Coordinates of C-alpha atoms in Angstrom, one line a residue:
Chain A
M1 CA 5.1 -39.1 -0.1
A2 CA 7.1 -41.8 -1.9
I3 CA 10.2 -41.2 0.4
A4 CA 8.4 -41.7 3.6
D5 CA 7.1 -45.4 2.3
T6 CA 10.5 -46.5 0.9
A7 CA 12.2 -45.0 4.4
Q8 CA 9.1 -48.1 6.4
E9 CA 10.2 -50.6 3.6
R10 CA 14.1 -50.6 3.9
V11 CA 17.0 -48.2 4.9
P12 CA 17.8 -46.8 1.4
S13 CA 21.3 -46.6 -0.1
T14 CA 23.8 -43.8 -0.3
I15 CA 23.3 -43.5 -3.4
E16 CA 19.5 -43.0 -3.4
V17 CA 20.1 -40.4 -0.4
V18 CA 22.1 -38.4 -2.4
F19 CA 20.1 -38.8 -6.0
R20 CA 16.9 -38.0 -3.7
S21 CA 18.4 -35.0 -2.2
P22 CA 17.3 -32.3 -4.6
I23 CA 13.8 -34.0 -4.3
V24 CA 13.6 -33.5 -0.6
A25 CA 15.1 -30.2 -0.5
W26 CA 12.5 -28.9 -2.8
D27 CA 10.2 -30.4 -1.0
F28 CA 11.1 -28.8 2.4
M29 CA 11.5 -25.7 0.7
R30 CA 7.6 -25.6 -0.6
R31 CA 6.8 -26.7 3.3
W32 CA 8.9 -23.9 4.8
P33 CA 9.6 -20.2 3.6
V34 CA 12.8 -21.3 3.4
I35 CA 14.3 -18.0 1.1
P36 CA 11.7 -15.4 2.2
A37 CA 12.8 -16.4 5.6
F38 CA 16.9 -15.8 4.8
V39 CA 16.0 -12.6 3.4
I40 CA 14.7 -11.2 6.1
I41 CA 17.4 -12.6 7.8
V42 CA 19.8 -10.5 5.8
F43 CA 17.8 -7.7 5.9
A44 CA 17.4 -7.9 10.0
L45 CA 21.5 -8.1 10.0
A46 CA 21.9 -5.5 8.0
T47 CA 20.1 -3.3 10.1
I48 CA 21.2 -4.8 13.3
F49 CA 25.0 -4.5 12.0
T50 CA 24.6 -1.7 9.7
T51 CA 28.1 0.1 10.4
Q52 CA 29.8 -3.4 10.0
F53 CA 27.6 -4.4 6.7
A54 CA 28.4 -0.6 4.9
T55 CA 32.1 -0.3 3.3
D56 CA 31.7 3.3 3.2
D57 CA 30.5 6.2 5.0
P58 CA 26.8 6.8 3.4
N59 CA 27.0 10.5 3.1
K60 CA 30.6 10.8 1.9
Q61 CA 30.7 12.8 -1.7
N62 CA 32.9 12.4 -3.9
L63 CA 32.3 14.1 -6.8
R64 CA 35.0 12.6 -9.1
G65 CA 32.9 9.5 -8.7
S66 CA 30.0 11.1 -9.1
F67 CA 27.4 8.8 -11.1
A68 CA 29.9 6.4 -11.4
P69 CA 28.3 2.7 -12.5
P70 CA 28.5 -0.4 -10.8
F71 CA 31.6 -2.8 -10.7
W72 CA 31.0 -4.4 -14.2
Y73 CA 31.4 -1.4 -16.3
D74 CA 34.7 -2.1 -17.0
E75 CA 35.2 0.5 -19.5
Y76 CA 34.2 3.4 -16.8
Y77 CA 36.2 2.1 -14.7
E78 CA 39.6 1.5 -17.0
N79 CA 39.1 5.0 -18.5
N80 CA 38.4 7.0 -15.1
E81 CA 42.1 7.5 -13.7
Y82 CA 40.7 9.7 -11.0
L83 CA 38.9 6.4 -9.0
D84 CA 41.3 4.0 -7.5
S85 CA 38.5 1.8 -6.3
R86 CA 35.0 0.6 -7.8
Y87 CA 31.9 1.2 -6.1
L88 CA 30.2 -2.1 -5.8
I89 CA 26.6 -1.2 -7.6
G90 CA 27.4 2.8 -8.4
A91 CA 27.3 6.0 -7.0
D92 CA 24.7 8.9 -7.1
Q93 CA 25.0 12.6 -8.5
H94 CA 26.9 13.2 -5.3
G95 CA 29.4 10.4 -5.2
R96 CA 28.1 8.7 -2.6
D97 CA 28.2 5.2 -2.4
I98 CA 25.2 3.8 -3.0
Y99 CA 25.6 0.2 -1.4
S100 CA 26.4 1.8 2.0
R101 CA 23.3 4.2 1.3
L102 CA 21.2 1.1 0.9
V103 CA 22.4 -0.6 4.4
H104 CA 22.0 2.4 5.8
G105 CA 18.4 3.1 4.5
T106 CA 17.9 -0.5 5.7
R107 CA 18.1 0.6 9.0
V108 CA 16.1 3.7 8.5
S109 CA 13.6 1.7 7.1
I110 CA 13.2 -1.4 8.9
T111 CA 13.3 0.5 12.2
V112 CA 10.2 3.0 11.0
A113 CA 7.9 -0.1 9.7
F114 CA 8.6 -1.8 12.9
A115 CA 8.5 0.9 15.5
S116 CA 5.0 1.7 13.8
A117 CA 3.6 -1.5 13.3
F118 CA 4.3 -2.1 17.0
I119 CA 2.8 0.6 18.3
G120 CA -0.2 0.5 16.1
M121 CA -0.6 -3.5 16.9
T122 CA -1.0 -2.5 20.3
L123 CA -3.4 0.1 20.0
G124 CA -5.8 -1.6 17.8
L125 CA -5.2 -4.8 19.6
W126 CA -6.8 -2.7 22.7
A127 CA -9.1 -0.9 21.2
G128 CA -10.3 -3.8 19.4
I129 CA -10.6 -5.6 22.6
A130 CA -12.7 -3.0 24.3
S131 CA -14.6 -2.2 21.7
G132 CA -16.0 -6.0 21.2
W133 CA -16.3 -6.2 25.3
F134 CA -17.8 -3.3 26.2
G135 CA -19.9 -2.6 23.1
G136 CA -22.2 0.2 23.7
W137 CA -21.6 4.1 22.6
F138 CA -17.4 3.4 22.7
D139 CA -17.9 0.7 19.8
E140 CA -20.4 2.8 18.3
V141 CA -18.4 5.6 18.2
L142 CA -15.0 3.6 17.7
T143 CA -16.3 1.8 14.5
R144 CA -17.6 5.1 13.0
F145 CA -14.6 6.4 13.3
V146 CA -13.0 3.4 11.7
D147 CA -15.3 3.7 8.3
V148 CA -14.9 7.2 8.4
W149 CA -10.9 6.8 8.3
N150 CA -11.1 3.7 5.4
G151 CA -13.2 6.2 3.7
L152 CA -10.4 8.6 3.5
P153 CA -7.7 8.7 0.6
F154 CA -4.5 7.8 2.9
L155 CA -2.2 9.2 1.1
L156 CA -3.7 12.7 0.2
V157 CA -4.5 12.6 4.1
A158 CA -0.5 12.7 4.6
L159 CA -0.2 15.5 2.1
V160 CA -3.1 17.5 4.3
V161 CA -0.9 16.5 7.4
A162 CA 2.4 17.6 5.6
I163 CA 1.0 20.8 5.3
T164 CA -0.7 21.4 8.7
I165 CA 1.5 19.8 11.4
G166 CA 4.8 19.5 9.5
T167 CA 6.9 16.4 8.3
G168 CA 9.7 14.3 10.0
L169 CA 9.7 11.0 11.7
H170 CA 7.7 11.6 14.4
V171 CA 4.9 12.7 12.4
L172 CA 6.0 9.7 9.7
I173 CA 5.3 7.3 12.6
G174 CA 2.2 8.7 13.7
L175 CA 0.4 8.5 10.4
L176 CA 1.6 4.8 9.7
V177 CA 0.4 4.0 13.4
M178 CA -2.6 5.4 12.1
A179 CA -2.7 3.3 9.0
T180 CA -1.9 0.4 11.1
W181 CA -4.7 0.3 14.3
V182 CA -7.4 1.2 12.3
G183 CA -6.9 -2.1 10.0
L184 CA -6.4 -4.0 12.9
V185 CA -10.0 -2.8 15.2
R186 CA -12.8 -4.6 12.8
N187 CA -10.9 -8.0 13.0
I188 CA -9.7 -8.2 16.5
R189 CA -13.3 -7.0 17.6
A190 CA -15.0 -9.7 15.4
E191 CA -13.2 -12.0 16.9
V192 CA -13.6 -11.0 20.6
L193 CA -17.7 -10.9 19.7
T194 CA -17.6 -14.4 19.5
L195 CA -15.0 -15.2 22.1
K196 CA -17.3 -13.6 24.7
T197 CA -20.1 -15.5 24.4
R198 CA -17.5 -18.6 25.3
D199 CA -18.4 -20.3 28.5
Y200 CA -15.4 -20.1 30.4
V201 CA -15.6 -16.0 29.5
A202 CA -18.8 -16.3 31.5
S203 CA -17.5 -18.3 34.2
A204 CA -14.5 -16.1 34.7
R205 CA -17.3 -13.5 35.3
V206 CA -19.4 -15.5 37.6
A207 CA -16.1 -16.0 39.5
G208 CA -15.8 -12.4 40.1
G209 CA -13.0 -11.6 37.4
S210 CA -12.9 -7.8 36.6
D211 CA -13.5 -6.4 33.3
F212 CA -9.7 -5.8 32.8
R213 CA -8.9 -9.1 34.1
I214 CA -10.8 -11.1 31.9
M215 CA -9.6 -9.2 29.0
Y216 CA -6.1 -9.4 30.0
R217 CA -6.5 -13.2 31.0
H218 CA -9.2 -14.7 29.1
I219 CA -9.6 -12.7 25.6
L220 CA -6.3 -11.7 24.7
P221 CA -5.0 -15.2 24.5
G222 CA -7.8 -15.8 22.1
V223 CA -6.9 -13.4 19.7
L224 CA -3.0 -13.6 19.5
N225 CA -3.1 -15.6 17.4
L226 CA -5.2 -13.3 15.0
L227 CA -2.8 -10.9 15.8
M228 CA 0.4 -12.6 14.6
V229 CA -1.6 -13.4 11.5
L230 CA -2.7 -9.4 10.9
A231 CA 0.8 -8.6 12.0
S232 CA 2.6 -10.6 9.7
L233 CA 0.5 -9.2 6.6
R234 CA 0.7 -5.7 7.5
V235 CA 4.4 -5.2 7.8
G236 CA 5.2 -5.2 4.2
G237 CA 2.6 -2.9 3.6
L238 CA 3.9 -0.7 6.2
I239 CA 7.5 -0.8 4.1
L240 CA 5.6 0.0 1.1
T241 CA 3.8 3.1 2.3
E242 CA 6.8 4.5 4.0
A243 CA 8.6 4.3 0.7
S244 CA 5.6 6.1 -0.9
L245 CA 5.8 9.1 1.7
S246 CA 9.6 9.3 1.6
Y247 CA 8.9 9.3 -2.2
L248 CA 6.8 12.3 -2.3
G249 CA 9.3 14.0 -0.2
I250 CA 6.5 13.8 3.1
G251 CA 8.2 10.7 4.6
V252 CA 11.9 10.2 6.0
P253 CA 13.8 13.4 6.2
S254 CA 15.8 13.9 3.1
R255 CA 19.1 14.1 5.2
L256 CA 18.4 10.6 6.0
P257 CA 19.3 7.5 3.6
S258 CA 16.0 5.7 3.3
W259 CA 15.2 3.8 0.7
G260 CA 12.0 5.9 -0.8
N261 CA 14.4 8.9 -0.2
M262 CA 17.2 7.1 -2.6
I263 CA 14.5 6.2 -5.7
S264 CA 13.4 9.8 -5.6
D265 CA 16.7 10.9 -5.8
G266 CA 17.5 8.7 -9.2
R267 CA 14.2 9.4 -10.9
E268 CA 15.7 12.6 -12.6
F269 CA 18.7 10.5 -14.2
L270 CA 17.2 7.5 -15.6
D271 CA 18.9 8.1 -18.8
T272 CA 22.5 8.3 -17.5
A273 CA 22.4 6.6 -14.1
W274 CA 19.6 3.7 -13.9
W275 CA 21.3 2.6 -10.8
V276 CA 20.5 5.3 -8.6
S277 CA 16.7 4.6 -8.6
F278 CA 16.9 0.6 -9.6
F279 CA 18.7 -0.7 -6.6
P280 CA 16.6 0.8 -3.7
G281 CA 13.7 -0.5 -4.8
F282 CA 14.3 -3.7 -5.5
C283 CA 15.3 -4.0 -1.9
I284 CA 11.8 -2.9 -1.0
F285 CA 10.4 -5.3 -3.5
L286 CA 12.8 -8.1 -1.7
V287 CA 12.1 -7.4 1.9
V288 CA 8.0 -6.7 0.6
M289 CA 7.6 -9.7 -0.5
S290 CA 9.2 -12.0 1.6
F291 CA 7.0 -10.2 4.5
N292 CA 3.8 -11.0 2.4
F293 CA 4.7 -14.6 1.4
I294 CA 5.4 -15.2 5.5
G295 CA 2.1 -13.6 6.2
D296 CA 0.2 -15.8 3.8
W297 CA 2.2 -18.9 5.0
V298 CA 1.5 -17.8 8.8
R299 CA -2.4 -17.7 7.9
D300 CA -2.8 -20.6 6.2
K301 CA -0.7 -22.5 9.1
T302 CA -2.5 -21.3 11.9
D303 CA -6.0 -20.1 10.5
P304 CA -7.7 -21.5 7.0
R305 CA -10.6 -18.8 7.8
L306 CA -8.7 -16.0 7.3
R307 CA -8.0 -16.3 4.0
Q308 CA -10.3 -13.8 2.6
I309 CA -8.0 -10.9 4.8
R310 CA -6.6 -9.0 1.5
Chain B
M1 CA -22.9 7.6 4.5
V2 CA -24.0 11.1 5.1
I3 CA -22.2 10.3 8.8
S4 CA -19.3 8.8 6.7
L5 CA -18.9 12.6 5.0
I6 CA -19.8 14.7 8.1
G7 CA -17.3 12.6 9.8
A8 CA -14.3 13.3 7.0
T9 CA -15.3 16.8 7.0
I10 CA -14.6 16.8 11.0
I11 CA -10.9 15.2 10.4
V12 CA -9.9 17.1 7.6
F13 CA -11.1 20.0 9.9
G14 CA -9.7 19.0 12.8
L15 CA -6.1 18.7 10.6
A16 CA -6.3 22.5 10.4
H17 CA -6.3 23.1 14.0
A18 CA -4.5 20.0 14.9
K19 CA -0.9 21.9 15.5
D20 CA -1.5 25.5 16.8
D21 CA -3.2 28.8 15.5
P22 CA -4.4 27.5 11.7
I23 CA -3.2 31.2 10.8
N24 CA 0.0 29.7 10.2
V25 CA -1.3 27.0 7.8
F26 CA -2.4 29.3 5.4
I27 CA 0.3 32.0 6.0
R28 CA 4.2 31.6 7.2
A29 CA 4.7 34.7 8.8
E30 CA 8.5 34.4 10.1
G31 CA 10.6 36.0 7.1
Y32 CA 8.3 38.1 5.8
A33 CA 7.0 41.7 6.7
I34 CA 3.8 40.7 7.6
G35 CA 3.0 42.9 10.9
P36 CA 0.4 41.6 13.9
E37 CA -2.4 44.0 12.2
Q38 CA -2.4 42.5 8.9
I39 CA -2.3 39.1 10.5
A40 CA -5.3 40.2 12.4
A41 CA -6.9 41.3 9.4
L42 CA -6.7 38.6 7.6
R43 CA -7.6 36.3 10.9
A44 CA -11.1 38.4 10.2
K45 CA -11.4 38.2 7.1
W46 CA -11.1 34.8 6.7
G47 CA -13.4 34.5 9.8
L48 CA -10.9 32.9 12.4
D49 CA -11.3 34.8 15.0
R50 CA -14.9 33.3 15.7
P51 CA -15.8 30.4 17.3
I52 CA -14.1 27.2 16.1
I53 CA -17.8 25.5 16.0
L54 CA -19.2 28.0 13.9
Q55 CA -16.2 28.1 11.5
Y56 CA -16.6 24.6 11.0
L57 CA -20.3 25.1 10.2
T58 CA -19.5 28.2 8.0
W59 CA -17.2 26.1 6.1
L60 CA -19.7 23.2 5.6
S61 CA -21.8 24.9 4.6
N62 CA -19.8 26.6 1.7
I63 CA -18.9 22.8 1.2
A64 CA -22.6 21.8 0.6
R65 CA -22.8 24.8 -1.8
A66 CA -20.0 23.5 -3.8
D67 CA -17.9 26.2 -2.6
L68 CA -14.5 25.0 -2.0
G69 CA -13.1 28.8 -1.8
R70 CA -9.7 29.6 -3.6
S71 CA -6.5 28.3 -3.7
V72 CA -3.8 29.8 -1.5
G73 CA -0.9 29.1 -4.4
T74 CA -2.9 30.4 -7.3
N75 CA -5.6 32.4 -6.1
R76 CA -8.3 30.8 -8.4
K77 CA -11.3 29.0 -7.4
V78 CA -10.5 25.2 -6.2
T79 CA -13.7 24.2 -8.1
D80 CA -12.3 25.5 -11.3
I81 CA -8.7 23.7 -11.2
L82 CA -10.6 20.3 -10.0
R83 CA -12.9 20.8 -13.2
E84 CA -9.8 21.2 -15.1
R85 CA -8.0 18.4 -13.8
W86 CA -10.3 15.7 -13.0
P87 CA -11.0 14.3 -16.5
A88 CA -6.9 13.2 -16.9
T89 CA -7.4 11.5 -13.6
M90 CA -10.8 9.8 -14.0
Q91 CA -9.2 8.9 -17.7
L92 CA -6.7 7.2 -15.9
A93 CA -8.3 5.6 -13.4
V94 CA -11.1 4.0 -15.2
A95 CA -8.9 2.5 -17.7
A96 CA -6.9 0.6 -15.1
W97 CA -9.8 -0.1 -13.4
I98 CA -11.3 -1.6 -16.3
V99 CA -8.2 -3.5 -16.7
G100 CA -7.3 -4.4 -13.7
T101 CA -11.4 -6.3 -13.5
F102 CA -10.9 -7.5 -16.8
V103 CA -7.3 -9.2 -16.3
G104 CA -7.8 -10.1 -12.6
I105 CA -11.2 -11.8 -12.1
P106 CA -10.6 -14.0 -15.3
L107 CA -7.3 -14.9 -14.3
G108 CA -8.6 -15.6 -10.8
I109 CA -10.7 -18.0 -12.1
L110 CA -8.0 -19.6 -14.7
S111 CA -6.0 -20.0 -11.3
A112 CA -8.5 -21.8 -9.4
M113 CA -9.6 -23.8 -12.2
Q114 CA -5.8 -25.1 -12.9
R115 CA -4.9 -25.3 -9.3
A116 CA -1.5 -26.5 -8.1
S117 CA -0.5 -26.4 -11.9
I118 CA 2.8 -24.3 -13.2
L119 CA 0.2 -21.8 -14.4
D120 CA -1.5 -21.7 -11.0
Y121 CA 2.2 -21.4 -8.9
F122 CA 3.1 -18.4 -11.9
L123 CA -0.6 -16.5 -11.9
R124 CA 0.5 -16.7 -7.6
A125 CA 3.7 -15.1 -7.8
F126 CA 2.6 -12.5 -10.1
A127 CA -0.2 -11.7 -7.7
L128 CA 2.2 -11.8 -5.4
S129 CA 4.4 -9.4 -6.5
G130 CA 2.1 -7.3 -7.7
Q131 CA 1.0 -6.6 -3.9
S132 CA 4.6 -5.9 -3.0
V133 CA 6.1 -3.9 -5.4
P134 CA 6.0 0.0 -5.0
A135 CA 4.2 1.2 -7.9
F136 CA 6.1 4.5 -8.3
W137 CA 9.4 1.9 -8.9
V138 CA 7.7 0.1 -11.1
G139 CA 6.9 3.3 -12.9
I140 CA 10.4 4.4 -13.3
V141 CA 11.7 1.1 -14.3
G142 CA 9.2 1.0 -16.7
I143 CA 9.9 4.2 -17.9
W144 CA 13.7 3.5 -17.9
I145 CA 13.2 0.3 -20.0
F146 CA 10.4 0.8 -22.2
A147 CA 10.4 4.7 -23.1
V148 CA 14.5 5.7 -22.7
Y149 CA 16.1 2.0 -23.4
L150 CA 14.1 0.1 -26.0
G151 CA 12.8 3.3 -27.1
W152 CA 8.9 1.8 -28.1
L153 CA 7.3 4.1 -25.6
P154 CA 7.6 7.8 -25.9
V155 CA 9.0 9.1 -22.2
P156 CA 6.0 11.2 -20.5
T157 CA 5.7 14.8 -20.8
F158 CA 3.0 16.9 -19.4
Y159 CA 1.6 18.2 -22.8
G160 CA 2.9 15.7 -25.3
R161 CA -0.5 13.7 -24.9
T162 CA -2.9 15.8 -26.2
D163 CA -1.8 16.9 -29.3
A164 CA -1.8 13.1 -30.8
G165 CA -3.7 10.9 -32.8
F166 CA -6.1 8.0 -31.2
W167 CA -2.7 6.0 -31.6
G168 CA -0.5 8.4 -30.0
Q169 CA -2.3 9.6 -27.3
F170 CA -3.1 5.2 -26.8
Q171 CA 0.7 5.1 -26.3
Y172 CA 0.8 7.7 -23.5
F173 CA -1.6 5.6 -21.6
I174 CA 0.0 1.8 -22.1
L175 CA 2.5 2.2 -19.0
P176 CA 0.9 4.2 -16.5
V177 CA -2.6 2.3 -16.7
L178 CA -0.5 -1.0 -16.6
V179 CA 1.3 0.4 -13.2
L180 CA -1.7 1.5 -12.1
A181 CA -3.7 -1.8 -12.7
W182 CA -1.0 -4.4 -11.5
G183 CA -1.8 -4.0 -7.8
P184 CA -5.8 -4.3 -8.3
I185 CA -5.3 -7.5 -10.8
A186 CA -3.2 -9.0 -8.3
G187 CA -6.2 -8.3 -5.1
Y188 CA -8.7 -9.3 -7.3
L189 CA -6.8 -12.6 -8.4
R190 CA -5.9 -13.4 -5.2
I191 CA -9.6 -13.1 -3.9
T192 CA -11.2 -14.8 -7.0
R193 CA -9.0 -17.5 -6.5
S194 CA -9.8 -17.9 -2.9
A195 CA -13.4 -17.4 -3.4
M196 CA -13.9 -20.0 -6.5
L197 CA -12.1 -22.8 -4.6
E198 CA -14.3 -22.4 -1.5
V199 CA -17.5 -22.4 -4.0
M200 CA -16.0 -25.3 -6.2
D201 CA -15.9 -27.6 -2.6
S202 CA -19.5 -26.9 -1.9
E203 CA -21.8 -29.8 -2.0
Y204 CA -24.3 -28.2 -4.9
I205 CA -21.1 -28.0 -7.5
K206 CA -20.7 -31.6 -6.3
L207 CA -24.3 -32.3 -7.4
A208 CA -24.4 -30.6 -10.3
R209 CA -21.3 -32.8 -11.5
A210 CA -22.3 -36.1 -10.0
K211 CA -25.5 -35.4 -12.1
G212 CA -23.5 -35.6 -15.3
M213 CA -23.2 -31.9 -16.2
G214 CA -20.0 -30.6 -18.1
Y215 CA -17.3 -29.1 -15.7
G216 CA -17.1 -26.2 -18.0
R217 CA -20.9 -25.5 -17.9
V218 CA -20.7 -26.2 -13.9
V219 CA -18.3 -23.5 -13.8
A220 CA -20.3 -21.2 -16.0
K221 CA -23.2 -22.0 -14.8
H222 CA -22.7 -22.4 -11.4
A223 CA -19.6 -21.3 -9.4
F224 CA -18.8 -18.3 -11.6
R225 CA -22.1 -16.1 -10.0
N226 CA -21.3 -17.1 -6.3
A227 CA -17.3 -16.6 -6.8
L228 CA -17.9 -13.0 -7.9
I229 CA -19.4 -11.9 -4.6
Q230 CA -16.1 -11.4 -2.9
P231 CA -14.3 -9.9 -5.3
L232 CA -17.4 -7.4 -5.3
T233 CA -17.2 -6.4 -2.2
V234 CA -13.4 -5.6 -2.1
S235 CA -14.1 -3.5 -5.6
A236 CA -14.5 -0.5 -3.6
L237 CA -11.9 -0.7 -1.4
L238 CA -9.6 -1.6 -4.4
L239 CA -10.7 1.4 -5.7
A240 CA -9.7 3.1 -2.8
G241 CA -6.0 1.8 -3.3
F242 CA -6.4 3.4 -7.1
M243 CA -6.7 6.8 -5.3
D244 CA -3.2 6.5 -3.8
G245 CA -1.5 4.9 -6.3
A246 CA -2.9 7.6 -8.6
V247 CA -1.3 10.0 -6.6
L248 CA 2.2 8.8 -7.0
V249 CA 1.3 7.5 -10.8
E250 CA 0.7 11.0 -12.0
N251 CA 3.7 12.1 -10.3
V252 CA 5.8 9.4 -11.9
F253 CA 4.3 10.3 -15.3
V254 CA 3.8 13.5 -15.1
W255 CA 0.0 12.9 -15.7
P256 CA -1.6 16.3 -15.8
G257 CA -4.2 15.1 -12.9
V258 CA -5.5 15.4 -9.7
G259 CA -2.9 13.5 -8.4
Q260 CA -0.2 15.8 -9.4
I261 CA -1.4 19.2 -7.7
A262 CA -2.4 17.2 -5.0
V263 CA 1.9 17.1 -4.3
A264 CA 2.5 20.3 -5.8
A265 CA -0.1 21.7 -3.6
V266 CA 2.1 20.8 -0.4
N267 CA 5.3 22.4 -1.9
D268 CA 3.1 25.5 -1.9
N269 CA 1.3 25.2 1.2
D270 CA -2.0 25.4 -0.1
F271 CA -4.2 23.8 2.4
T272 CA -7.5 24.9 0.4
L273 CA -6.7 23.1 -2.9
L274 CA -5.7 20.1 -0.8
T275 CA -8.7 19.5 1.0
G276 CA -10.6 20.0 -1.7
I277 CA -8.7 17.5 -3.6
V278 CA -9.5 15.0 -0.4
L279 CA -13.2 15.8 0.2
L280 CA -13.5 14.9 -3.6
F281 CA -11.7 11.6 -3.3
T282 CA -13.6 10.5 -0.4
I283 CA -17.1 11.3 -1.7
L284 CA -16.1 9.5 -4.8
F285 CA -14.9 6.8 -2.5
L286 CA -18.2 6.4 -0.3
A287 CA -20.3 6.7 -3.7
M288 CA -18.9 3.6 -5.0
S289 CA -19.0 1.6 -1.8
F290 CA -22.6 2.1 -1.8
V291 CA -22.7 1.3 -5.5
S292 CA -21.1 -1.6 -4.4
D293 CA -23.2 -2.2 -1.9
L294 CA -26.1 -2.1 -4.6
L295 CA -24.3 -4.7 -7.0
Y296 CA -24.1 -7.3 -4.1
V297 CA -27.8 -7.3 -3.9
V298 CA -28.0 -7.8 -7.5
I299 CA -25.7 -10.6 -8.0
D300 CA -26.6 -12.5 -5.0
P301 CA -30.2 -12.5 -4.2
R302 CA -29.8 -14.3 -1.1
I303 CA -28.7 -10.6 0.2
R304 CA -31.1 -7.9 0.9
L305 CA -30.8 -4.6 2.5
D306 CA -33.4 -4.5 5.1

């Protein structure tokens, strides 16, 4: 760009630097996902330092503050002598502080999403590598299963599971793991099939490497790049799925604050208290959007061939 | 396709036996005055005392004869319930599919044509947010803004939909269809855009341009058809997303369709009804992917199914 040209010709004066800094900043933001990274860092901090971020106990009830609006509703707070302090973004039907519940919900939602992403990725990675490497009946059965699973409507299967196995955090993470690893197998397997034909793999085999050693030392590094891209694209989807399941009442148990549960809590009070449902949904939107944005960015940076995924 | 269908039935059947004795799926013995004799009688009545392979084959042959059994919650035939609820879901899904396709694909082409313009950035942001936003939340916020706050659209009710004229019914469709279609629009937009950019970069397009053919004509005659292949292959997958979306959107908008009773079935512990719905959606999905495979060949003569 023009900035680089002028820098080579002569040293720009201070006025020029200050004048150009918005352009430089804009250019920087176009090249690096600054805002999404910032959003994710804030939510990550909220996940780790939950008690420091929260201003109140997320389950403390105060019926005098039932449906108290966000702090900018002056009229409400000036006419209500029972409340000595304002709620930051309002309170739900039991007078629980929505902000504190959001912070605690962040911990629940992000932890669930990351735990299931980690387990699912590991499973999918190894299933994909093994499927591509061994081939034969193992490959046949596995790809067949993946096809069948992809044909099943996920939410409805989750509802069936809720009846037969029950609900709870373990079941929820199990379901999300299923949704994750099955989606990975195909892409990883395809990559392994091309890596398999490389000369260095053949050399490793001639040198006497065992199946496991070759998969671990020679195939795995080749698919890690792909795994990173898929992982960053998948986490956002997992948060969305978790919220959907919790909204339907079959995800995170309702005694825990989670974003999906909070939206579900507030949907009956839309006409009187919009803030109960609005803020948790907005958090989901921010986080998922940031993850998707970074996923796209990582994909474009590392491998333009993958643009078709999703 | 048949193998996939059989695989799906095995998964669903396996789920019933996943935890412990499947009799517990149908009845909750604890807390009710159900003695061991009654349980044994019910077990014999439902054939749960027979070998598991036989149970599966009996169940499968019943399904093949379109007999999905009776709903545990209401004791009505599952097929009757589905027939009653099915049209509402179909209306919603088809309307959203039409909106998704006929808005998403043109927008994708537009976005690729105007690459790196403000319009392109805007459309890409629109698509990215469509894939990042929880559909049920958009529905809730939509109801709050347009029905409660502004009062432009009717607040969704269970029966209000049916006893209105065309315009009256149309109003009930607007919000749910838009909410359900946003995700597919985003999917189509992104895929069409990248496919279009790829096609526009190819040699034969450059040749056509070099011959002196107009830009619009090149797009319409040479690029468009090839750029359609990608969106078509994912259309079946997008439809699968619809099914999940329909469950959520129907619940938000109290839409009297299949997705709504699916959630109600969980509260009633209605296993037979729910498996019926799962199988119905699975068959639909497999049929759709079959159709999209066929369309694939029609659009792209280079591909022939051998």
